[in-house]
PDB file of C-alpha atoms in Angstrom:
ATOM      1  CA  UNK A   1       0.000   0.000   0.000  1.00 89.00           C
ATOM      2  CA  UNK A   2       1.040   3.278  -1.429  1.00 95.00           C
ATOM      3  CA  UNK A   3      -1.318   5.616   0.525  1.00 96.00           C
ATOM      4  CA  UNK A   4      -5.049   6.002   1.778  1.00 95.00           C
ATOM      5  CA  UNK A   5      -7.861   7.925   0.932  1.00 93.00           C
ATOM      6  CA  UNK A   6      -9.988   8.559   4.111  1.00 91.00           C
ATOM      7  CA  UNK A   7     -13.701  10.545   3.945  1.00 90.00           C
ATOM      8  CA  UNK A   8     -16.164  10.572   7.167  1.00 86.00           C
ATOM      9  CA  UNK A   9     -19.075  13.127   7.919  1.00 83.00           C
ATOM     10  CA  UNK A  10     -18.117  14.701  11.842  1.00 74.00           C
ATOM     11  CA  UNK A  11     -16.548  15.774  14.411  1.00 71.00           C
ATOM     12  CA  UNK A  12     -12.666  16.748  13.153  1.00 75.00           C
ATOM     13  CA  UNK A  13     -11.442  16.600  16.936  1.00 72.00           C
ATOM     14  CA  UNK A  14     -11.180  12.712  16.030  1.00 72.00           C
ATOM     15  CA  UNK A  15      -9.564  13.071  12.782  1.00 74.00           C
ATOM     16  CA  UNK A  16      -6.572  14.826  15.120  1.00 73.00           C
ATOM     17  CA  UNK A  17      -6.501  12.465  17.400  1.00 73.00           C
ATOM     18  CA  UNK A  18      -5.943  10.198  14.532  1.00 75.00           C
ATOM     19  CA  UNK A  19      -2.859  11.590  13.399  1.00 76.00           C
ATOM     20  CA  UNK A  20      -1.878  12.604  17.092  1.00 75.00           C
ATOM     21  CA  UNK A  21       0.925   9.531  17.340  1.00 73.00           C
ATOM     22  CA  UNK A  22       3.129  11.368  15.154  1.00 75.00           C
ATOM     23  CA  UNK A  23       2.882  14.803  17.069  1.00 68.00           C
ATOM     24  CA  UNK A  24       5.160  12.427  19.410  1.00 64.00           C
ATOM     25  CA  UNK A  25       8.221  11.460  17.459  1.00 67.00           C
ATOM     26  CA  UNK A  26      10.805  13.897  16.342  1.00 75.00           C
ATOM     27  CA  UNK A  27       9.603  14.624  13.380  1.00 82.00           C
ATOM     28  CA  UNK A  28      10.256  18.021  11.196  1.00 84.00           C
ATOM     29  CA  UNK A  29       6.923  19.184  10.040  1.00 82.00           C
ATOM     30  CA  UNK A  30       6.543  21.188   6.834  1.00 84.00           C
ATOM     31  CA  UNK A  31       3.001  22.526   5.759  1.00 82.00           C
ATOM     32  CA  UNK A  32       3.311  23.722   2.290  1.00 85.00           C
ATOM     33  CA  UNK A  33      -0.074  25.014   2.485  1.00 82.00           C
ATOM     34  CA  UNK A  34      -3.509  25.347   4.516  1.00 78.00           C
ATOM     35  CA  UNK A  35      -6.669  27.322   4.529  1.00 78.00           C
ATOM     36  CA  UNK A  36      -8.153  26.691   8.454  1.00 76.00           C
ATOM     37  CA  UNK A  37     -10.783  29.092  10.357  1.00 75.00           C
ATOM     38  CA  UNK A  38     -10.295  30.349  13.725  1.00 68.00           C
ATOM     39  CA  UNK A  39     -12.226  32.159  15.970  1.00 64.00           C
ATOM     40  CA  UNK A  40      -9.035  34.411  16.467  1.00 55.00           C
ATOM     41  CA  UNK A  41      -7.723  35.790  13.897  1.00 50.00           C
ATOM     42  CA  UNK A  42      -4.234  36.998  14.811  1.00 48.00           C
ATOM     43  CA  UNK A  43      -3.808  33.032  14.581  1.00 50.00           C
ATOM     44  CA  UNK A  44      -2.948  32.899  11.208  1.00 49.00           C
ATOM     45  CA  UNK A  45       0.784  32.836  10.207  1.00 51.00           C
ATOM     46  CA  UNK A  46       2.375  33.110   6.755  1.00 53.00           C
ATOM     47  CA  UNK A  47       2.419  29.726   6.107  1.00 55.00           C
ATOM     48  CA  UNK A  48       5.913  30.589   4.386  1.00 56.00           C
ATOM     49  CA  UNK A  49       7.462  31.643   8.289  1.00 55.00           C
ATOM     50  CA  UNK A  50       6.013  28.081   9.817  1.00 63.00           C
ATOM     51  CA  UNK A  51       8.437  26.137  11.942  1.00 67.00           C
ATOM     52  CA  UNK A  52       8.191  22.631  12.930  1.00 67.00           C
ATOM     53  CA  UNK A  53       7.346  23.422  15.910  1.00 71.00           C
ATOM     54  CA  UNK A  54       4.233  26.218  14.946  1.00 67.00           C
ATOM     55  CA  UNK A  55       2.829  23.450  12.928  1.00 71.00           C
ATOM     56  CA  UNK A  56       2.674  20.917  15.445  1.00 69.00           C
ATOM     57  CA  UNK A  57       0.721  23.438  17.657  1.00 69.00           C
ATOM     58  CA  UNK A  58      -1.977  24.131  15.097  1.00 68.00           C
ATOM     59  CA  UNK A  59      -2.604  20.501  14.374  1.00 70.00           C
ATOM     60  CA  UNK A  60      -2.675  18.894  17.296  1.00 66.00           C
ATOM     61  CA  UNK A  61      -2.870  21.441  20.849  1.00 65.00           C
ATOM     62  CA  UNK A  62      -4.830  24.034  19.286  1.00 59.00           C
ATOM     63  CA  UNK A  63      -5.079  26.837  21.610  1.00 58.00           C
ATOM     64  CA  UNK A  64      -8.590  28.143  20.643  1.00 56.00           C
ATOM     65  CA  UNK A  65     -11.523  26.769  18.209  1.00 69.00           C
ATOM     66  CA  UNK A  66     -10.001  25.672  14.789  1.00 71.00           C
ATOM     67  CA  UNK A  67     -11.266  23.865  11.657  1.00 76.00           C
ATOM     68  CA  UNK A  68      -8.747  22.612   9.011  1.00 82.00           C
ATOM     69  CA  UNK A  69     -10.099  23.111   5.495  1.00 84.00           C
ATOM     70  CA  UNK A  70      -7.457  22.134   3.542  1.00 87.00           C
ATOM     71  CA  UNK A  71      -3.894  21.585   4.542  1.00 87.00           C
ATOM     72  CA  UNK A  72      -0.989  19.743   2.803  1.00 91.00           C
ATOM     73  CA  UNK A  73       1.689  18.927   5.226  1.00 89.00           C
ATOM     74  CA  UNK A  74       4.784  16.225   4.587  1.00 92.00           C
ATOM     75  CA  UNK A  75       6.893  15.303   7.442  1.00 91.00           C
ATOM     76  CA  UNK A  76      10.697  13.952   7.602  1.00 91.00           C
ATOM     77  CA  UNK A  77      12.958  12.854   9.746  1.00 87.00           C
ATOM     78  CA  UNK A  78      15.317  15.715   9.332  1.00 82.00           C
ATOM     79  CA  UNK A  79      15.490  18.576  10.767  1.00 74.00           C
ATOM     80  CA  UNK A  80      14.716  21.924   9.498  1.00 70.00           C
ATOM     81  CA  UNK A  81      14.282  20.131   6.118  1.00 75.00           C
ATOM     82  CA  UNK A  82      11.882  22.218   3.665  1.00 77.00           C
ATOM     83  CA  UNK A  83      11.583  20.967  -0.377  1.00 81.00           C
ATOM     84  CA  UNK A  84       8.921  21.895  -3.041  1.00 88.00           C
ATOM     85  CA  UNK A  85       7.042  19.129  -3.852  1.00 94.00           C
ATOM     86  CA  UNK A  86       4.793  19.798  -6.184  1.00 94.00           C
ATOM     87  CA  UNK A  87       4.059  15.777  -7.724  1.00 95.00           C
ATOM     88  CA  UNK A  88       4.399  12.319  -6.324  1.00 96.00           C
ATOM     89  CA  UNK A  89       7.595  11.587  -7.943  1.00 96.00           C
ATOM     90  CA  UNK A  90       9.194  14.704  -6.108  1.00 96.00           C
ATOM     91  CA  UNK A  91       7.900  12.880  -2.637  1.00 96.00           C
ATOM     92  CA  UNK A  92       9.553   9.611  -3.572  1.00 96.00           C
ATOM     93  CA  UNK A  93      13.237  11.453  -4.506  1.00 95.00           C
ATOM     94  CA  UNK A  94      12.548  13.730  -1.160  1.00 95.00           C
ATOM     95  CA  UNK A  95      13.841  12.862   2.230  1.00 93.00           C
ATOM     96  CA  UNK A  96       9.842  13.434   3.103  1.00 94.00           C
ATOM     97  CA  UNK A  97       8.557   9.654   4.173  1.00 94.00           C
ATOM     98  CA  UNK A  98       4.804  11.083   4.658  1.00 93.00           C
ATOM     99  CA  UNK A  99       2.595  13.258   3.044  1.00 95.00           C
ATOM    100  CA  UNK A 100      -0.812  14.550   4.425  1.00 92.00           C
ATOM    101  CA  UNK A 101      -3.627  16.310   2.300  1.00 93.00           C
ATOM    102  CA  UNK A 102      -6.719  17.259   3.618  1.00 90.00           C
ATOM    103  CA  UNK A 103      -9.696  18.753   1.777  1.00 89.00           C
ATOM    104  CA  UNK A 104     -12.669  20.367   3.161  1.00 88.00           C
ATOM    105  CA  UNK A 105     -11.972  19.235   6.059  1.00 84.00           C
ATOM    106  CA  UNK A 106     -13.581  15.674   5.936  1.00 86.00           C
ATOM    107  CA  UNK A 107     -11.311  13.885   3.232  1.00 90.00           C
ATOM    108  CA  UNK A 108      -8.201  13.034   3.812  1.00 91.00           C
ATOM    109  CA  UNK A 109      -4.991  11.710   1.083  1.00 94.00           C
ATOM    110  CA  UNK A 110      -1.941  10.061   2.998  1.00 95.00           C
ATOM    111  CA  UNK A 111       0.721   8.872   1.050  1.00 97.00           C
ATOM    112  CA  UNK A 112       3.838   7.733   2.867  1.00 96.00           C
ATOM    113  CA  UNK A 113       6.856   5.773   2.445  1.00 96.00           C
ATOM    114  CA  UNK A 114       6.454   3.173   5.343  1.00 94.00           C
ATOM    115  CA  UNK A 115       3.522   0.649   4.795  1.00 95.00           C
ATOM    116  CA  UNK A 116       3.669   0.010   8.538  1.00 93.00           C
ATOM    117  CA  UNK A 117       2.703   3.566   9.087  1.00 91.00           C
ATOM    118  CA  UNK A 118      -0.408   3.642   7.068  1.00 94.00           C
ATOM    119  CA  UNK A 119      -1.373   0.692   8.497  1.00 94.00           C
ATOM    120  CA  UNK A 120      -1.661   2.162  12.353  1.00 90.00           C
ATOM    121  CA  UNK A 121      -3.728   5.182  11.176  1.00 90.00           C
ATOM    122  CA  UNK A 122      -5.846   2.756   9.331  1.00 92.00           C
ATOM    123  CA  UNK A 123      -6.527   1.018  12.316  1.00 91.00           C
ATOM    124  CA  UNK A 124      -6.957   4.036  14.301  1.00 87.00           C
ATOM    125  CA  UNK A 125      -9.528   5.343  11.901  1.00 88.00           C
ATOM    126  CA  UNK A 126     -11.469   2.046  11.305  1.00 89.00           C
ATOM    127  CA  UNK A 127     -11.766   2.259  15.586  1.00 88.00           C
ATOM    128  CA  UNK A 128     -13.792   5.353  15.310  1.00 83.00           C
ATOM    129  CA  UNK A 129     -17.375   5.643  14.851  1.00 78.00           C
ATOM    130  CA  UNK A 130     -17.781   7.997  12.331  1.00 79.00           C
ATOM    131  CA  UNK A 131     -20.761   9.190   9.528  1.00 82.00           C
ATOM    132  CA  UNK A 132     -20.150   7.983   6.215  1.00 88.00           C
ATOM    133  CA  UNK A 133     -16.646   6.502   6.526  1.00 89.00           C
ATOM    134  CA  UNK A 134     -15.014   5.459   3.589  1.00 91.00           C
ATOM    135  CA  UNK A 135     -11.375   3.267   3.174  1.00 93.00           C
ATOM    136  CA  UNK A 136      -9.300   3.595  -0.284  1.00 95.00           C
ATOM    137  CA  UNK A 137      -6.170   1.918  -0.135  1.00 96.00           C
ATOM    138  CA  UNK A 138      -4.123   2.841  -2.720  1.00 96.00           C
ATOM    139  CA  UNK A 139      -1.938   0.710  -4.630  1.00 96.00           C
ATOM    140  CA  UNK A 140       0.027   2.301  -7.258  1.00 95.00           C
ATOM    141  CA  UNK A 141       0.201   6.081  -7.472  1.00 95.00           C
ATOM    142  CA  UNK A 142       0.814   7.585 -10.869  1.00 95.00           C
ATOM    143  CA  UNK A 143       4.090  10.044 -10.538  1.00 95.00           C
ATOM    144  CA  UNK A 144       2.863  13.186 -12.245  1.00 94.00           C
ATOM    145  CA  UNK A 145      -0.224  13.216  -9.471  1.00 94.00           C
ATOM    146  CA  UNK A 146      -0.474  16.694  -7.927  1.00 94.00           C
ATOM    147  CA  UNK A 147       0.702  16.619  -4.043  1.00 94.00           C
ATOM    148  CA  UNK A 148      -1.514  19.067  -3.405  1.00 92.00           C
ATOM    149  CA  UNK A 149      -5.182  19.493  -1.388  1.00 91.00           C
ATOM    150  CA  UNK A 150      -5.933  22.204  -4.893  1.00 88.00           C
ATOM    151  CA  UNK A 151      -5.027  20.521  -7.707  1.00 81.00           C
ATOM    152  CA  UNK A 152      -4.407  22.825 -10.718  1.00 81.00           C
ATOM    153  CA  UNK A 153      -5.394  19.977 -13.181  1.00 81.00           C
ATOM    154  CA  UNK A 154      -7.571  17.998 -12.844  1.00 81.00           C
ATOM    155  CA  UNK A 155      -6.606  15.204 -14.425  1.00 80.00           C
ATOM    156  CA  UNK A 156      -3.592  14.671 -12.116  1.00 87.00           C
ATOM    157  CA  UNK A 157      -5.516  15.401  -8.740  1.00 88.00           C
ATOM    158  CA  UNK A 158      -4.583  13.318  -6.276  1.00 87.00           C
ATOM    159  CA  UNK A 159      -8.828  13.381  -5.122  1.00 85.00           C
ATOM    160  CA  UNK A 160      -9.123  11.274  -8.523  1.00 85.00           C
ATOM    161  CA  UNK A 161      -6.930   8.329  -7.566  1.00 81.00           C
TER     162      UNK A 161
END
């Protein structure tokens, strides 16, 4: 397995907690780009100026009432690491091993390099009790697919898979 494709109807609180095992390791978090809504609006950063660190705190300890409309975030294992990825094939030669999309706010494109990894947020998302959940695992990935929540084509959307 390549990646998932995850859709539910609900509460986004458990979509966090999904992902929340990874707020844990040492990772280096890069979101190359989100649209959320806050009820406070000096929240928002440049999404050019986010650290690691700043990234970690909007996902997963938000400090006020947030909803994550779109987001693409990829995660490595290096630190202050920060490439353009802008198709699958860039992801694969990247030191990136994961690669989060999410798109208004219910569906959700994971692509990652360790099989073992999508298989624990599978299993974490087939424990929750959610509206309307659907399960897409993805085999093969075509390489010119857009790594991004807004594709500009959209024959190489990664929603299309």
């Amino acid at each position: 397995m390549k990646g998932l494709l995850l859709k539910y109807d609900g509460d986004q609180t458990k979509l966090i907690k999904m992902l929340s095992f990874l707020d844990s390791l040492e990772y280096n978090f890069y979101i190359a780009f989100d649209d959320v809504a806050s009820d406070i609006k000096d929240e928002f950063w440049n999404v050019e100026s986010y650290t690691s660190d700043m990234a970690k705190k909007m996902i997963f300890h938000p400090s006020s009432k947030r909803y994550i409309i779109a987001l693409d975030l990829f995660v490595s294992k290096r630190k202050n690491y920060y490439d353009n990825i802008e198709t699958y094939s860039d992801f694969l030669n990247s030191d990136y091993f994961l690669s989060l999309h999410i798109l208004d706010g219910s569906k959700l494109a994971i692509f990652c390099k360790n099989e073992s990894i999508l298989d624990k947020i599978k299993e974490i998302y087939m424990q929750f009790s959610l509206d309307n959940m659907l399960v897409k695992e993805i085999e093969t990935v075509p390489l010119n697919i857009e790594m991004a929540s807004y594709a500009s084509n959209s024959s190489t959307c990664l929603w299309t898979i």
